[in-house]
Structure formats: structure tokens, C-alpha cells
Amino acid sequence: MRFKIMGWQLAPTALLALCALSVQAQTVRLTMSHFLGPQSFFQVDLLEPWARELERKTGGRVQVDVLNASSPLGNVRKQASQVKDGVVDIALGLRGAEGDRFSRSSIVELPFVVTDAGSGSKALWKLFQDGVIADEYRDFKVLALFVHNPGLIHTKATLVTELADLKGLRLRVPNATVAAALKHVGAVPKLLQPDEIIPALRTNQLDGIVTNWGTPIAGFNDEMTRHTAVPFYASAFFIVMNKARYESLPSDIRRAVDELSGDALVAQFGPLWNKWDQPFQQGAQAPGRVVLRPDTALLQRWRSGLQPVSDAHLAKLESLGFKSARQVYEQLLTPSGGG
């Protein structure tokens, strides 16, 4: 049998080849969302360059629309849900804002586990690659998992030296893991999103913030005058893609996505967070500011004082089915394990 198209006769094999070329020539539009603003470091230094590089690698056959917090799809609590439901194709999200989702990944958020974003991100990614936490991401195509440089104690007026100095302080926290640690030492944790923090500080509802240097909080250095450089925690983040959408893409486009993700993408977060930290660290050196860098003995007192918090969290993870939680935690604390 032969087919006529616009006056030409084509054999079935030629028709199939023509259809395949037509499909491959179609533009693939992908939507990628995140929860910070259009001028944020996530958009300017990470997601926009990633999107443009994917477009370049596919010869323009892929176009990526990056959506931020200014869009209806920028809710920090819904990034993973939007991907799973197919509302967006790809999202960067904050684990701690997703409720009980990705609970095993919270193991890297415990005190003193992460010493820097580079090694911490590689350690979290290795837990995924080794299958330790992979099951909780089974509904997604995972492009990257990462952490920031350690979160510190930042206050308006009180210099925190010992753990006891935290008692009674009202501090913003990013997730329940950090909240549990602060409650343990008598502080008053308040779970607020980035856009809620400065108003709370200015209306005297907060005494400080527990966060990393490279923070998206506008006005951070205007409000914070005391900084205690203890590796109190690290937040876990994810970049995930809708699995069905990924699998529907032509093989060469899937290959381009893979080449820009995984190990190659995770390796960027150490240098990126160091870059993002720099202006805030410099601002903390201004007159009237104090940065306390604890010595080994003081750090050990903090570590010992917070160990019950880690133990309780590990027990909770074990009760939820993460039977190897303590073993994984101890491995993370070794230099080669990411801590």
C-alpha cells in the first residue's frame, strides 16, 4: 500500500519517518516553578540558566517557562504537589514546607550534620542514589536534592553564646526539626515563611531568626545585629519533575534533561551557596554588629546539649519505618559521610 500526500506517493516506511520528523520538530514547552521572587538567587543564578541551557542543548526544541512566587503557582507549601498533579512540569521546593512529605530527608537537617552546602548536598544526593530515601520520591523524576550552608542563630540584640542564652527568645524557624531543637532548650520557635519575617521583627513579635547566611529575607542585615556561627541545622530542598511528563519526552530531550541534572546539578550548590552567602556575611561586619565564632569546646557543649533532640528525631523516623535512621545519621557525621 502507498499513500498520497500533496501529490506525492509515499511508502509506509517513508510516511512513518515523516511523522517522526514532524513530532521531533514540535516545540516542547515545560513549566518550572519555585517559591522565591523573580530577582531571587534561585531564579537568576540557578533556574533561568538551567532552563536556557536545556533550550540550547535541544536546539530550541524545548522552551522552559520559569514561574516564581509572584505567580499563583509560587506557594512554598505546594511545589511538590503541583508537580505530582501535573499542574507544573518541574519545581524547586523546600522540604520543610511540605508537611510530612519527604520525612526521611529531614535526617540531614539535624544539628551538626551539615558543615557546608557542597558536601551536605552530595551526601543527601547519595542517600537518594543508594536507595536510602529513594522511595519517598517514587512519584517523581528527581533532578536534584540539596542543602544550604548551615543555619546559624541571628538576633536583634541578644548575643547568644551558650545554649542557655536561647531560653525565652522568640525565633523564626524554617521547619519542625529546628522547632523541636529550640523547644528543647527553652526558646519559643515560630514557623514563618520568608515574607512574614521582617514584619514580625519590626512589630516586636520576634527576637531573631535561625537561618543560613544566604537568606532570601530582604532587610536581613538591617534587623540582625548579633550572629552566632553554630551549625544549628540545614534545610533540605528538592528539584523534581512530573514522572509521566518526563517519560513522554523524546529520548534525546530526556537525555538533555539528565545531562543537566543529577551529579552535575548537585555539584553546583556548594559554589552557589558560597556566592549567595557573601553579601550577607559582609553586611554582618558593619559597625555595631557582632559575629561569634565558637571555639571547639563551646561547639562541643552545643553538640552535647542538642544530642537529645537528634536522638528523639531519629526515634521518630525509626517509628515511621526508617529502620536504619541511626546508622545513616552516624555515617553522615563522619567526614566522608557529608557532615
Tab-separated table of C-alpha atoms in Angstrom:
chain	number	residue	atom	x	y	z
A	1	MET	CA	0.000	0.000	0.000
A	2	ARG	CA	1.184	3.514	-0.804
A	3	PHE	CA	-0.121	6.883	0.475
A	4	LYS	CA	-0.624	10.151	-1.392
A	5	ILE	CA	0.372	13.389	0.387
A	6	MET	CA	0.138	16.679	-1.560
A	7	GLY	CA	0.521	14.824	-4.859
A	8	TRP	CA	3.429	12.639	-3.662
A	9	GLN	CA	3.244	8.886	-3.279
A	10	LEU	CA	4.941	7.578	-0.115
A	11	ALA	CA	5.646	4.078	1.068
A	12	PRO	CA	4.520	3.289	4.671
A	13	THR	CA	8.102	3.434	5.967
A	14	ALA	CA	8.604	6.876	4.445
A	15	LEU	CA	5.325	8.074	5.942
A	16	LEU	CA	6.385	6.866	9.389
A	17	ALA	CA	9.725	8.629	9.040
A	18	LEU	CA	7.964	11.849	8.012
A	19	CYS	CA	5.634	11.636	11.022
A	20	ALA	CA	8.572	11.044	13.329
A	21	LEU	CA	10.368	14.100	11.985
A	22	SER	CA	7.208	16.149	12.436
A	23	VAL	CA	6.862	15.066	16.075
A	24	GLN	CA	10.523	15.783	16.781
A	25	ALA	CA	10.226	19.232	15.225
A	26	GLN	CA	7.414	20.252	17.591
A	27	THR	CA	8.330	22.648	20.376
A	28	VAL	CA	8.130	21.176	23.869
A	29	ARG	CA	7.043	23.697	26.493
A	30	LEU	CA	7.898	22.972	30.101
A	31	THR	CA	6.820	24.922	33.166
A	32	MET	CA	9.180	25.211	36.143
A	33	SER	CA	8.061	26.789	39.412
A	34	HIS	CA	9.717	27.913	42.639
A	35	PHE	CA	8.733	29.870	45.751
A	36	LEU	CA	11.035	32.916	45.721
A	37	GLY	CA	10.766	36.157	43.758
A	38	PRO	CA	11.705	36.966	40.150
A	39	GLN	CA	15.009	38.588	41.208
A	40	SER	CA	15.921	35.884	43.736
A	41	PHE	CA	19.136	33.902	43.502
A	42	PHE	CA	17.167	30.731	42.786
A	43	GLN	CA	15.749	32.283	39.631
A	44	VAL	CA	18.668	34.443	38.466
A	45	ASP	CA	21.601	32.115	39.197
A	46	LEU	CA	20.044	28.652	39.077
A	47	LEU	CA	16.726	28.063	37.333
A	48	GLU	CA	16.941	30.576	34.485
A	49	PRO	CA	20.455	29.406	33.481
A	50	TRP	CA	19.320	25.769	33.731
A	51	ALA	CA	16.292	26.473	31.557
A	52	ARG	CA	18.261	28.390	28.932
A	53	GLU	CA	20.926	25.644	28.800
A	54	LEU	CA	18.231	22.999	28.227
A	55	GLU	CA	16.853	25.104	25.408
A	56	ARG	CA	20.347	25.433	23.921
A	57	LYS	CA	21.138	21.725	24.194
A	58	THR	CA	17.907	20.814	22.410
A	59	GLY	CA	18.412	23.330	19.611
A	60	GLY	CA	15.462	25.381	20.767
A	61	ARG	CA	13.027	22.482	20.623
A	62	VAL	CA	12.401	22.871	24.364
A	63	GLN	CA	11.162	26.119	25.867
A	64	VAL	CA	11.000	26.490	29.646
A	65	ASP	CA	8.775	28.995	31.431
A	66	VAL	CA	10.092	29.778	34.919
A	67	LEU	CA	7.320	30.722	37.357
A	68	ASN	CA	8.123	32.326	40.713
A	69	ALA	CA	6.425	33.484	43.901
A	70	SER	CA	4.708	36.318	42.047
A	71	SER	CA	2.575	33.741	40.202
A	72	PRO	CA	-0.328	31.691	41.627
A	73	LEU	CA	1.990	28.672	41.387
A	74	GLY	CA	4.653	30.096	43.717
A	75	ASN	CA	3.244	28.797	47.008
A	76	VAL	CA	6.133	27.308	49.023
A	77	ARG	CA	3.834	24.646	50.512
A	78	LYS	CA	2.626	23.285	47.168
A	79	GLN	CA	5.662	22.807	44.930
A	80	ALA	CA	5.820	19.008	45.105
A	81	SER	CA	2.027	18.637	44.951
A	82	GLN	CA	1.868	20.760	41.809
A	83	VAL	CA	4.410	18.536	40.103
A	84	LYS	CA	2.729	15.308	41.167
A	85	ASP	CA	-0.657	16.584	39.946
A	86	GLY	CA	0.785	17.776	36.627
A	87	VAL	CA	-0.015	21.439	37.263
A	88	VAL	CA	3.636	22.243	36.553
A	89	ASP	CA	6.299	20.057	34.973
A	90	ILE	CA	9.238	20.874	37.282
A	91	ALA	CA	9.515	22.568	40.675
A	92	LEU	CA	12.125	23.614	43.209
A	93	GLY	CA	10.741	23.249	46.713
A	94	LEU	CA	11.643	23.363	50.387
A	95	ARG	CA	11.248	20.036	52.171
A	96	GLY	CA	10.225	21.588	55.471
A	97	ALA	CA	7.284	23.401	53.887
A	98	GLU	CA	5.793	20.175	52.504
A	99	GLY	CA	4.467	18.768	55.790
A	100	ASP	CA	5.177	15.059	56.267
A	101	ARG	CA	6.320	14.538	52.687
A	102	PHE	CA	9.986	13.516	52.274
A	103	SER	CA	10.354	12.902	56.022
A	104	ARG	CA	13.436	10.687	55.642
A	105	SER	CA	15.300	13.549	54.000
A	106	SER	CA	14.922	15.510	57.237
A	107	ILE	CA	17.803	13.484	58.671
A	108	VAL	CA	20.252	15.990	57.124
A	109	GLU	CA	18.525	18.849	58.924
A	110	LEU	CA	19.656	17.742	62.385
A	111	PRO	CA	22.235	19.836	64.294
A	112	PHE	CA	25.878	19.439	63.268
A	113	VAL	CA	25.144	17.031	60.375
A	114	VAL	CA	25.902	19.519	57.575
A	115	THR	CA	29.080	21.594	57.715
A	116	ASP	CA	28.797	23.113	54.225
A	117	ALA	CA	26.397	23.105	51.293
A	118	GLY	CA	28.762	21.288	48.938
A	119	SER	CA	29.403	18.176	50.995
A	120	GLY	CA	25.921	18.216	52.528
A	121	SER	CA	24.212	18.301	49.119
A	122	LYS	CA	26.371	15.444	47.842
A	123	ALA	CA	25.589	13.424	50.973
A	124	LEU	CA	21.832	13.935	50.593
A	125	TRP	CA	22.018	13.072	46.888
A	126	LYS	CA	23.991	9.918	47.697
A	127	LEU	CA	21.259	8.821	50.129
A	128	PHE	CA	18.865	9.053	47.195
A	129	GLN	CA	21.179	7.314	44.752
A	130	ASP	CA	21.845	4.483	47.215
A	131	GLY	CA	18.122	3.903	47.690
A	132	VAL	CA	18.074	5.000	51.342
A	133	ILE	CA	15.496	7.756	50.774
A	134	ALA	CA	14.517	6.996	47.165
A	135	ASP	CA	11.108	5.509	47.999
A	136	GLU	CA	9.710	8.807	49.280
A	137	TYR	CA	10.406	10.330	45.850
A	138	ARG	CA	8.839	7.449	43.904
A	139	ASP	CA	6.134	9.690	42.414
A	140	PHE	CA	8.700	11.988	40.805
A	141	LYS	CA	11.608	12.178	38.421
A	142	VAL	CA	14.205	13.654	40.788
A	143	LEU	CA	16.567	16.157	39.183
A	144	ALA	CA	18.450	17.211	42.338
A	145	LEU	CA	18.407	17.224	46.130
A	146	PHE	CA	20.468	19.774	48.021
A	147	VAL	CA	21.005	21.722	51.253
A	148	HIS	CA	22.232	25.189	52.126
A	149	ASN	CA	25.240	26.117	54.221
A	150	PRO	CA	24.458	25.617	57.926
A	151	GLY	CA	21.779	27.749	59.521
A	152	LEU	CA	23.002	29.989	62.346
A	153	ILE	CA	21.484	31.945	65.219
A	154	HIS	CA	20.815	35.600	64.295
A	155	THR	CA	19.274	38.031	66.799
A	156	LYS	CA	18.253	41.651	67.015
A	157	ALA	CA	20.044	42.443	70.274
A	158	THR	CA	20.912	39.372	72.370
A	159	LEU	CA	24.275	37.747	71.709
A	160	VAL	CA	23.771	34.004	72.090
A	161	THR	CA	26.863	32.271	73.423
A	162	GLU	CA	25.661	29.254	75.378
A	163	LEU	CA	22.568	27.160	74.662
A	164	ALA	CA	21.024	28.588	77.846
A	165	ASP	CA	21.031	32.038	76.220
A	166	LEU	CA	18.311	30.841	73.845
A	167	LYS	CA	15.793	30.417	76.657
A	168	GLY	CA	12.761	32.638	76.123
A	169	LEU	CA	13.909	34.010	72.763
A	170	ARG	CA	11.240	34.098	70.065
A	171	LEU	CA	12.957	32.810	66.957
A	172	ARG	CA	11.747	32.177	63.450
A	173	VAL	CA	12.376	28.607	62.295
A	174	PRO	CA	12.087	27.064	58.805
A	175	ASN	CA	10.761	23.636	59.782
A	176	ALA	CA	9.563	21.358	62.588
A	177	THR	CA	13.011	19.771	63.012
A	178	VAL	CA	14.539	23.106	64.047
A	179	ALA	CA	11.464	23.966	66.125
A	180	ALA	CA	11.954	20.802	68.198
A	181	ALA	CA	15.576	21.721	68.905
A	182	LEU	CA	14.642	25.206	70.087
A	183	LYS	CA	11.808	23.962	72.294
A	184	HIS	CA	14.255	21.561	73.916
A	185	VAL	CA	16.426	24.467	75.111
A	186	GLY	CA	13.534	26.703	76.158
A	187	ALA	CA	13.279	29.017	73.164
A	188	VAL	CA	9.978	29.919	71.503
A	189	PRO	CA	10.040	28.801	67.854
A	190	LYS	CA	7.771	30.471	65.311
A	191	LEU	CA	7.330	28.844	61.900
A	192	LEU	CA	7.140	31.722	59.413
A	193	GLN	CA	7.662	31.965	55.671
A	194	PRO	CA	10.282	34.417	54.285
A	195	ASP	CA	7.828	37.233	53.505
A	196	GLU	CA	6.440	37.150	57.072
A	197	ILE	CA	9.742	37.543	58.915
A	198	ILE	CA	10.676	41.234	58.613
A	199	PRO	CA	7.155	42.454	59.550
A	200	ALA	CA	7.286	40.211	62.631
A	201	LEU	CA	10.692	41.604	63.603
A	202	ARG	CA	9.593	45.200	63.153
A	203	THR	CA	6.457	44.722	65.259
A	204	ASN	CA	8.462	43.071	68.062
A	205	GLN	CA	6.956	39.620	67.569
A	206	LEU	CA	10.398	38.064	67.048
A	207	ASP	CA	13.769	38.341	68.735
A	208	GLY	CA	15.678	36.714	65.929
A	209	ILE	CA	15.953	34.173	63.147
A	210	VAL	CA	17.528	30.759	62.736
A	211	THR	CA	18.662	30.685	59.122
A	212	ASN	CA	21.695	30.452	56.868
A	213	TRP	CA	23.710	33.452	55.685
A	214	GLY	CA	22.457	33.261	52.104
A	215	THR	CA	18.906	34.120	53.040
A	216	PRO	CA	16.139	35.430	50.763
A	217	ILE	CA	14.942	37.740	53.560
A	218	ALA	CA	15.029	41.337	52.329
A	219	GLY	CA	16.264	43.665	55.066
A	220	PHE	CA	18.062	40.900	56.949
A	221	ASN	CA	21.207	42.909	57.740
A	222	ASP	CA	19.167	45.942	58.791
A	223	GLU	CA	17.466	43.969	61.557
A	224	MET	CA	20.046	41.414	62.720
A	225	THR	CA	22.992	42.710	64.769
A	226	ARG	CA	24.195	39.575	66.589
A	227	HIS	CA	25.212	36.327	64.879
A	228	THR	CA	26.285	33.010	66.439
A	229	ALA	CA	28.064	30.762	63.946
A	230	VAL	CA	26.946	27.356	65.203
A	231	PRO	CA	25.872	24.772	62.557
A	232	PHE	CA	22.407	24.518	64.064
A	233	TYR	CA	20.691	22.888	61.083
A	234	ALA	CA	20.470	22.760	57.292
A	235	SER	CA	17.318	22.833	55.184
A	236	ALA	CA	16.776	20.191	52.519
A	237	PHE	CA	15.495	21.242	49.085
A	238	PHE	CA	14.369	19.309	46.027
A	239	ILE	CA	14.052	19.825	42.283
A	240	VAL	CA	11.571	17.302	40.915
A	241	MET	CA	9.817	16.673	37.627
A	242	ASN	CA	6.488	15.066	36.828
A	243	LYS	CA	7.391	11.468	36.054
A	244	ALA	CA	4.823	10.942	33.286
A	245	ARG	CA	5.816	14.201	31.618
A	246	TYR	CA	9.481	13.202	31.664
A	247	GLU	CA	8.752	9.761	30.243
A	248	SER	CA	6.625	11.268	27.451
A	249	LEU	CA	9.511	13.339	26.115
A	250	PRO	CA	11.552	12.205	23.089
A	251	SER	CA	14.645	10.248	24.103
A	252	ASP	CA	17.093	12.968	23.096
A	253	ILE	CA	15.277	15.554	25.224
A	254	ARG	CA	15.215	13.168	28.200
A	255	ARG	CA	18.943	12.716	27.687
A	256	ALA	CA	19.462	16.501	27.735
A	257	VAL	CA	17.458	16.796	30.966
A	258	ASP	CA	19.555	14.017	32.514
A	259	GLU	CA	22.830	15.640	31.471
A	260	LEU	CA	21.834	18.870	33.220
A	261	SER	CA	20.592	17.133	36.362
A	262	GLY	CA	21.825	14.641	38.951
A	263	ASP	CA	25.510	14.769	39.865
A	264	ALA	CA	26.219	17.753	37.599
A	265	LEU	CA	23.450	19.873	39.122
A	266	VAL	CA	24.088	18.823	42.732
A	267	ALA	CA	27.759	19.792	42.384
A	268	GLN	CA	26.746	23.423	41.721
A	269	PHE	CA	25.247	24.066	45.144
A	270	GLY	CA	28.455	24.409	47.124
A	271	PRO	CA	29.808	27.276	44.980
A	272	LEU	CA	26.344	28.800	44.576
A	273	TRP	CA	25.572	28.987	48.298
A	274	ASN	CA	29.023	30.424	48.994
A	275	LYS	CA	28.259	33.129	46.432
A	276	TRP	CA	24.790	33.764	47.879
A	277	ASP	CA	26.154	33.923	51.441
A	278	GLN	CA	28.782	36.560	50.707
A	279	PRO	CA	26.768	39.822	50.730
A	280	PHE	CA	25.018	38.908	53.983
A	281	GLN	CA	28.262	37.905	55.671
A	282	GLN	CA	29.810	41.189	54.556
A	283	GLY	CA	26.816	43.100	55.927
A	284	ALA	CA	27.319	41.443	59.295
A	285	GLN	CA	30.790	43.017	59.515
A	286	ALA	CA	29.363	46.541	59.653
A	287	PRO	CA	29.907	48.712	62.762
A	288	GLY	CA	27.709	47.703	65.687
A	289	ARG	CA	27.442	44.088	64.510
A	290	VAL	CA	28.952	41.074	66.277
A	291	VAL	CA	29.727	37.643	64.826
A	292	LEU	CA	30.560	34.995	67.426
A	293	ARG	CA	32.609	32.071	66.108
A	294	PRO	CA	32.655	29.433	68.870
A	295	ASP	CA	35.816	27.529	69.714
A	296	THR	CA	35.963	23.727	69.829
A	297	ALA	CA	34.970	23.480	73.496
A	298	LEU	CA	31.904	25.687	73.047
A	299	LEU	CA	30.827	23.781	69.948
A	300	GLN	CA	31.074	20.530	71.874
A	301	ARG	CA	28.803	21.906	74.592
A	302	TRP	CA	26.242	22.832	71.956
A	303	ARG	CA	26.564	19.426	70.305
A	304	SER	CA	26.077	17.587	73.611
A	305	GLY	CA	23.166	19.804	74.621
A	306	LEU	CA	21.336	19.199	71.343
A	307	GLN	CA	22.018	15.457	71.075
A	308	PRO	CA	18.727	14.518	72.800
A	309	VAL	CA	16.901	16.390	70.035
A	310	SER	CA	18.656	14.352	67.359
A	311	ASP	CA	18.024	11.126	69.274
A	312	ALA	CA	14.301	11.882	69.541
A	313	HIS	CA	14.039	12.706	65.847
A	314	LEU	CA	15.863	9.521	64.884
A	315	ALA	CA	13.491	7.508	67.059
A	316	LYS	CA	10.548	9.151	65.298
A	317	LEU	CA	11.998	8.300	61.880
A	318	GLU	CA	12.524	4.702	63.004
A	319	SER	CA	8.890	4.516	64.140
A	320	LEU	CA	7.846	5.698	60.682
A	321	GLY	CA	9.702	2.813	59.032
A	322	PHE	CA	13.153	4.322	58.530
A	323	LYS	CA	14.789	1.474	60.449
A	324	SER	CA	18.361	2.400	59.535
A	325	ALA	CA	17.956	6.053	60.559
A	326	ARG	CA	20.532	5.974	63.355
A	327	GLN	CA	23.105	4.157	61.252
A	328	VAL	CA	22.608	6.656	58.424
A	329	TYR	CA	22.882	9.557	60.878
A	330	GLU	CA	26.162	8.265	62.277
A	331	GLN	CA	27.539	7.843	58.762
A	332	LEU	CA	26.569	11.427	57.938
A	333	LEU	CA	28.534	12.660	60.943
A	334	THR	CA	31.764	11.180	59.596
A	335	PRO	CA	33.840	13.433	57.285
A	336	SER	CA	33.281	11.142	54.298
A	337	GLY	CA	29.562	10.938	55.027
A	338	GLY	CA	28.826	14.585	54.376
A	339	GLY	CA	28.946	16.126	57.835
